[in-house]
Tab-separated table of C-alpha atoms in Angstrom:
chain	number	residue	atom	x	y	z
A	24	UNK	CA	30.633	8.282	-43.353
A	25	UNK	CA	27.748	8.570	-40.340
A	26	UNK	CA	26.779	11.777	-40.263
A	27	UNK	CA	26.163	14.094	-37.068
A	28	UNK	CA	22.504	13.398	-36.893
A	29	UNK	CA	23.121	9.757	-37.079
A	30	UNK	CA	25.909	9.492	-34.527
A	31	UNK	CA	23.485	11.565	-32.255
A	32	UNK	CA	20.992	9.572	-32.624
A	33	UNK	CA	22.912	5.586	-31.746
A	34	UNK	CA	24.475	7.843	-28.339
A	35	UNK	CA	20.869	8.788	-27.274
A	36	UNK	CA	19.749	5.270	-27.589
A	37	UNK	CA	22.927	4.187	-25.807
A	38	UNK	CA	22.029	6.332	-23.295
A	39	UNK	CA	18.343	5.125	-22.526
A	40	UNK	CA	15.966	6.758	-19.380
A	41	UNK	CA	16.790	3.240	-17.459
A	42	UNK	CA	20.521	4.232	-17.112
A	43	UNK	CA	20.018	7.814	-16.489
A	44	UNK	CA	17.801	7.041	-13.521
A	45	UNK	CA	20.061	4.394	-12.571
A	46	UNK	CA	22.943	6.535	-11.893
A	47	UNK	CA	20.548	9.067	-10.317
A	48	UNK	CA	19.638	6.375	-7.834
A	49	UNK	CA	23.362	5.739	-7.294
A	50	UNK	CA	24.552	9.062	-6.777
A	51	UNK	CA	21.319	9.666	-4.066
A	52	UNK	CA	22.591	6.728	-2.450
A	53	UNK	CA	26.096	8.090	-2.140
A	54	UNK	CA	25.473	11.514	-1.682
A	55	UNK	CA	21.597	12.166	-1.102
A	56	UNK	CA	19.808	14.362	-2.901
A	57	UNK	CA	22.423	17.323	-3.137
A	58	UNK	CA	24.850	15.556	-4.316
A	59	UNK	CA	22.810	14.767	-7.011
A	60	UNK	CA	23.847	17.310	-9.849
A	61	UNK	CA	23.675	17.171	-13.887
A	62	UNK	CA	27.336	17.860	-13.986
A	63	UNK	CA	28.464	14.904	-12.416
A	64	UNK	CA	25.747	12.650	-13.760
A	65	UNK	CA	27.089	13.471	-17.213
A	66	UNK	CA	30.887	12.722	-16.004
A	67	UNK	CA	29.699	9.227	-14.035
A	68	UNK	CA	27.599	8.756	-17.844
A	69	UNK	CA	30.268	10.167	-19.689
A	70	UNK	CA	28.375	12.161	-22.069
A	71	UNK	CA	27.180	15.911	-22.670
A	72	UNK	CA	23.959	17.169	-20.688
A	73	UNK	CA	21.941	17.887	-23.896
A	74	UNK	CA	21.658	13.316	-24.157
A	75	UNK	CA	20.815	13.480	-20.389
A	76	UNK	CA	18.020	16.420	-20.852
A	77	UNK	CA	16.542	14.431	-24.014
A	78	UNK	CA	15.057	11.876	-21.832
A	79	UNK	CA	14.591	14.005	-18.059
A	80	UNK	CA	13.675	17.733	-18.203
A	81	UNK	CA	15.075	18.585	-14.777
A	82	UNK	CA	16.121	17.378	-11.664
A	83	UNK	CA	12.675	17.085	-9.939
A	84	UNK	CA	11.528	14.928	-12.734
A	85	UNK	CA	14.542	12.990	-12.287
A	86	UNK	CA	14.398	12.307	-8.610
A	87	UNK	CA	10.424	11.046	-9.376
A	88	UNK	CA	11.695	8.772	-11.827
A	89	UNK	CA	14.420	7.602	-9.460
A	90	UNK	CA	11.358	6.977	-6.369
A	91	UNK	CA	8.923	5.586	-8.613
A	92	UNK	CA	11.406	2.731	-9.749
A	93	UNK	CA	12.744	2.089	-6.019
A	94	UNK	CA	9.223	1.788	-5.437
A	95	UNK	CA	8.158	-0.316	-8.309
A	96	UNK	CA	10.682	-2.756	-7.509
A	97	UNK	CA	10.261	-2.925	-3.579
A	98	UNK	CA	6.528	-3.732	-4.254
A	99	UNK	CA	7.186	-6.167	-6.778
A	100	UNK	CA	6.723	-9.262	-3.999
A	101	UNK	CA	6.326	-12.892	-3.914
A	102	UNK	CA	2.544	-13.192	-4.374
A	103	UNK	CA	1.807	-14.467	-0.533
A	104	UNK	CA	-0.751	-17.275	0.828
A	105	UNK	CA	-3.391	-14.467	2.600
A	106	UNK	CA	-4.171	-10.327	2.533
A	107	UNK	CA	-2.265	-10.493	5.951
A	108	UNK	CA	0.816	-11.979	4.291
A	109	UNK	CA	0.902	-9.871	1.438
A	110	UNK	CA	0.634	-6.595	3.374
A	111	UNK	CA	3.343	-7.908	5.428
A	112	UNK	CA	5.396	-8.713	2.689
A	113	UNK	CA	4.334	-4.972	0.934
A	114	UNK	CA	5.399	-3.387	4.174
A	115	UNK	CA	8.359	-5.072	4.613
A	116	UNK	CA	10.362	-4.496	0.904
A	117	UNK	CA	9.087	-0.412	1.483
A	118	UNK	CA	10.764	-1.289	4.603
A	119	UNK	CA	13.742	-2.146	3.391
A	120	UNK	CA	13.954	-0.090	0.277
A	121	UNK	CA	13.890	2.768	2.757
A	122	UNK	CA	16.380	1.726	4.596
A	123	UNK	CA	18.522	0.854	1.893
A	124	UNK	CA	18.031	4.369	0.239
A	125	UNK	CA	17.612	6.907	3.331
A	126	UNK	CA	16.704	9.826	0.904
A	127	UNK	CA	13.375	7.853	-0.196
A	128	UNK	CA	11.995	8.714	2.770
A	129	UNK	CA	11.675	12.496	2.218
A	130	UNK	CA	10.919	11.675	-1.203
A	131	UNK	CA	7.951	9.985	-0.023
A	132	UNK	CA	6.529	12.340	2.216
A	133	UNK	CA	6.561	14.807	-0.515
A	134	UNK	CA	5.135	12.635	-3.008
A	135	UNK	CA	2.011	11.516	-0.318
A	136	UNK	CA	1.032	14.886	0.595
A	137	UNK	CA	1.869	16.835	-2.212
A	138	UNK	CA	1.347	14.941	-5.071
A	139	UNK	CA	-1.144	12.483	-4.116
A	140	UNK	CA	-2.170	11.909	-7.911
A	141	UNK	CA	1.396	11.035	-8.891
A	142	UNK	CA	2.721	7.522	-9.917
A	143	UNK	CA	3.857	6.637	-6.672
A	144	UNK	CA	1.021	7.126	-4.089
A	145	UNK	CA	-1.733	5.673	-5.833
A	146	UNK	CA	0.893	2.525	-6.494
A	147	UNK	CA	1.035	2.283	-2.775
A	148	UNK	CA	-2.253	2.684	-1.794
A	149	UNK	CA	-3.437	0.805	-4.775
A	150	UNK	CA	-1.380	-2.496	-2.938
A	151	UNK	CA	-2.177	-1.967	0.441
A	152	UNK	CA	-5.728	-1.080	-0.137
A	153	UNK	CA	-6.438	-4.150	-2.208
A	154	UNK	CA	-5.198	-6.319	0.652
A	155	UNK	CA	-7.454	-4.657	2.638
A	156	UNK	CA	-10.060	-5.304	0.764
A	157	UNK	CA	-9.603	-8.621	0.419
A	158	UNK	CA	-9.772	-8.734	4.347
A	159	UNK	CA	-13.460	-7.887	4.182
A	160	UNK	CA	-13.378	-4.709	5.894
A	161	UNK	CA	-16.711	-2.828	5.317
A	162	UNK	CA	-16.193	-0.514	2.319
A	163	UNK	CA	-16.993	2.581	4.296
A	164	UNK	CA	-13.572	1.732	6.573
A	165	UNK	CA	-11.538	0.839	2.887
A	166	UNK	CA	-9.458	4.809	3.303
A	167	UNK	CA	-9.284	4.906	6.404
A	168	UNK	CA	-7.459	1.491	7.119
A	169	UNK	CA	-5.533	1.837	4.277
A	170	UNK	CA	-4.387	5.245	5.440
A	171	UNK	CA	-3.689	3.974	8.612
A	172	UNK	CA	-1.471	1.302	7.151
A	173	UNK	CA	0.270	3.067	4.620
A	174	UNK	CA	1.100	6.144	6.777
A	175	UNK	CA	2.542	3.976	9.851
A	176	UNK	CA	4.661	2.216	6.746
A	177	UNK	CA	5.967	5.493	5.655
A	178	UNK	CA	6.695	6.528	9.083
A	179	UNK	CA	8.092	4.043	10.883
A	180	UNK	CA	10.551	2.928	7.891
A	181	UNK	CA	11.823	6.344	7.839
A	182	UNK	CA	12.661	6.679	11.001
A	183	UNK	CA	14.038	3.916	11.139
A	184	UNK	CA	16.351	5.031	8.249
A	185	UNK	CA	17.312	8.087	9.823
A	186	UNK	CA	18.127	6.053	12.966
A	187	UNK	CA	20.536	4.410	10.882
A	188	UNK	CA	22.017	7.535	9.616
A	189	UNK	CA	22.433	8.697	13.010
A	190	UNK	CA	23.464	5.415	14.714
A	191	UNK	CA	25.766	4.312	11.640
A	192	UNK	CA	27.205	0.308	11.906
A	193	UNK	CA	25.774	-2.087	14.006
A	194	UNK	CA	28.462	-1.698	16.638
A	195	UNK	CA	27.835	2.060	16.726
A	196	UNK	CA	23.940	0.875	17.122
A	197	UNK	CA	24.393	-0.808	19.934
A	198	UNK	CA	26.891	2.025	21.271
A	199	UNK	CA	24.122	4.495	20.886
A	200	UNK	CA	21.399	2.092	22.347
A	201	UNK	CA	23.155	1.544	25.146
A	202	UNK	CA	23.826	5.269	26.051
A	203	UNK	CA	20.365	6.136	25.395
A	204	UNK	CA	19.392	3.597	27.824
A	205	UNK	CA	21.557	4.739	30.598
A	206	UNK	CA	20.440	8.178	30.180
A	207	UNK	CA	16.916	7.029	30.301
A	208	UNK	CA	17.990	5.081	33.356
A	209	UNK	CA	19.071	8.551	34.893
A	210	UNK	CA	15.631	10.165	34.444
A	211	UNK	CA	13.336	11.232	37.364
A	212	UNK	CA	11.688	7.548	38.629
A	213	UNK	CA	8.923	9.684	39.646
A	214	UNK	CA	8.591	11.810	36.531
A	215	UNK	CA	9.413	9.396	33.768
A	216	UNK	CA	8.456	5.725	35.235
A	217	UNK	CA	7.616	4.597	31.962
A	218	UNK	CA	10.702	5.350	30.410
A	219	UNK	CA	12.525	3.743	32.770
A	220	UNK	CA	10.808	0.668	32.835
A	221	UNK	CA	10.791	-0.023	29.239
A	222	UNK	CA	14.847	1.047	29.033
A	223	UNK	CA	16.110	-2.103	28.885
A	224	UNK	CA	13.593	-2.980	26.351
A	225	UNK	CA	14.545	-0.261	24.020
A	226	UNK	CA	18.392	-1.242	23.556
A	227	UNK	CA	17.477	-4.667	22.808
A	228	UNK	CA	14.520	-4.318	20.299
A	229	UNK	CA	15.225	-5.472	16.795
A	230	UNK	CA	14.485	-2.490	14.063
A	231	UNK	CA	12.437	-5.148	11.544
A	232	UNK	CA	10.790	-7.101	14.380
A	233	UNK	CA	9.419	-4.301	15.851
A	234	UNK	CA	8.928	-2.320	12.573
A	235	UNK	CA	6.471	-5.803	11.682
A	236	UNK	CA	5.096	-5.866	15.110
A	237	UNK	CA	3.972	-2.764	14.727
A	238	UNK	CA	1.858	-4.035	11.529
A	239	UNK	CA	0.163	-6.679	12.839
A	240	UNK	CA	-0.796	-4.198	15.571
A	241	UNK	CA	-2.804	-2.135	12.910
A	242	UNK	CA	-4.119	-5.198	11.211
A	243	UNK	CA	-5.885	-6.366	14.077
A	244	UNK	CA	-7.484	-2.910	14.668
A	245	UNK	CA	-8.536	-3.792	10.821
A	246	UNK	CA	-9.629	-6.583	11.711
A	247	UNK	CA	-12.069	-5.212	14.376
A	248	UNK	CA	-13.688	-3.442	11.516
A	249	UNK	CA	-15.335	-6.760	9.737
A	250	UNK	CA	-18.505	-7.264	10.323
A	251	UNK	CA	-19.191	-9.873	13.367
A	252	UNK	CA	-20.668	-13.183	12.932
């Protein structure tokens, strides 16, 4: 007969730190970080809380574990023909992975400026600022452009991401779009010229285009840094 020690032991095996932060990442998705409790990740597990605090001590150390493997994944690319192409690439799956799971975003901005020393900043900047390296920017410039990079990354995905949340399904995107562009169309022409010039411009954009165009923007300041000649 297994004893109680035994049996125990074969459920907390069962019940590994890769399925616990699996459901965690499932019930952010579906509920964001609130909705994110120890009571119902034991009923979506099935099992008692004392399995589920064997492997995570609390819920902060939970949600880390759930952003550093969103993260390791999304950065997991393709290896890519150039430094340009790879940062790209890097941009694009944080990109994504954002927008995919809209409570990464604050999870990030947390994690980059208060907790730089963590395991998911320095796997960030350690990507980027390799890339950037490779471009032959002086070493002097190596933070700064990598900053650069990785905070317009971080920023611009989750915005876009909150856009989304805000905006909803594509239909309601292009809904929203459109009444933001007639209200800019109502502004002051004297006042807010800009604004009403670049309307049009605003409904139509496409979210990754622009989120991309936006990169190569920064890359050719980068670029400015190599030495000439």
């Amino acid at each position: 007969m297994a004893t109680r020690s035994g049996r125990s032991q074969r459920r907390t095996e069962a019940l590994s730190r890769e399925r616990i932060v699996t459901a965690a990442i499932e019930l952010l998705d579906a509920a964001g970080e609130s909705g994110l409790t120890f009571r119902v990740l034991t009923e979506r597990l099935a099992t008692g809380p004392g399995a589920i605090y064997w492997h995570v001590a609390n819920k902060g150390e939970l949600v880390g574990a759930a952003t550093e493997a969103v993260i390791t994944a999304a950065l997991a690319t393709a290896p890519a023909d150039s430094p340009r192409a790879e940062i790209r690439a890097v941009a694009l799956g944080l990109f994504e992975a954002i927008e995919q799971h809209p409570w990464l975003a604050t999870q990030l901005s947390a994690q980059l400026s208060g907790n730089p020393w963590g395991a998911v900043t320095p796997r960030i900047f350690e990507c980027v600022g390799r890339q950037i390296r490779a471009l032959d920017v002086p070493e002097q410039d190596w933070f700064t452009a990598t900053s650069a990079l990785v905070h317009y990354i971080l920023g611009a995905a989750g915005q876009n991401a909150a856009n989304a949340q805000v905006a909803g399904s594509e239909s309601d995107r292009a809904e929203f779009l459109a009444n933001a562009q007639a209200e800019w169309d109502r502004l002051d022409p004297g006042e807010y010229s800009f604004l009403r010039a670049v309307a049009g411009q605003m409904r139509e954009h496409d979210d990754r285009e622009q989120f991309l165009a936006g990169i190569d923007l920064v890359l050719a300041g980068v670029h400015a840094l190599r030495p000439k000649g």
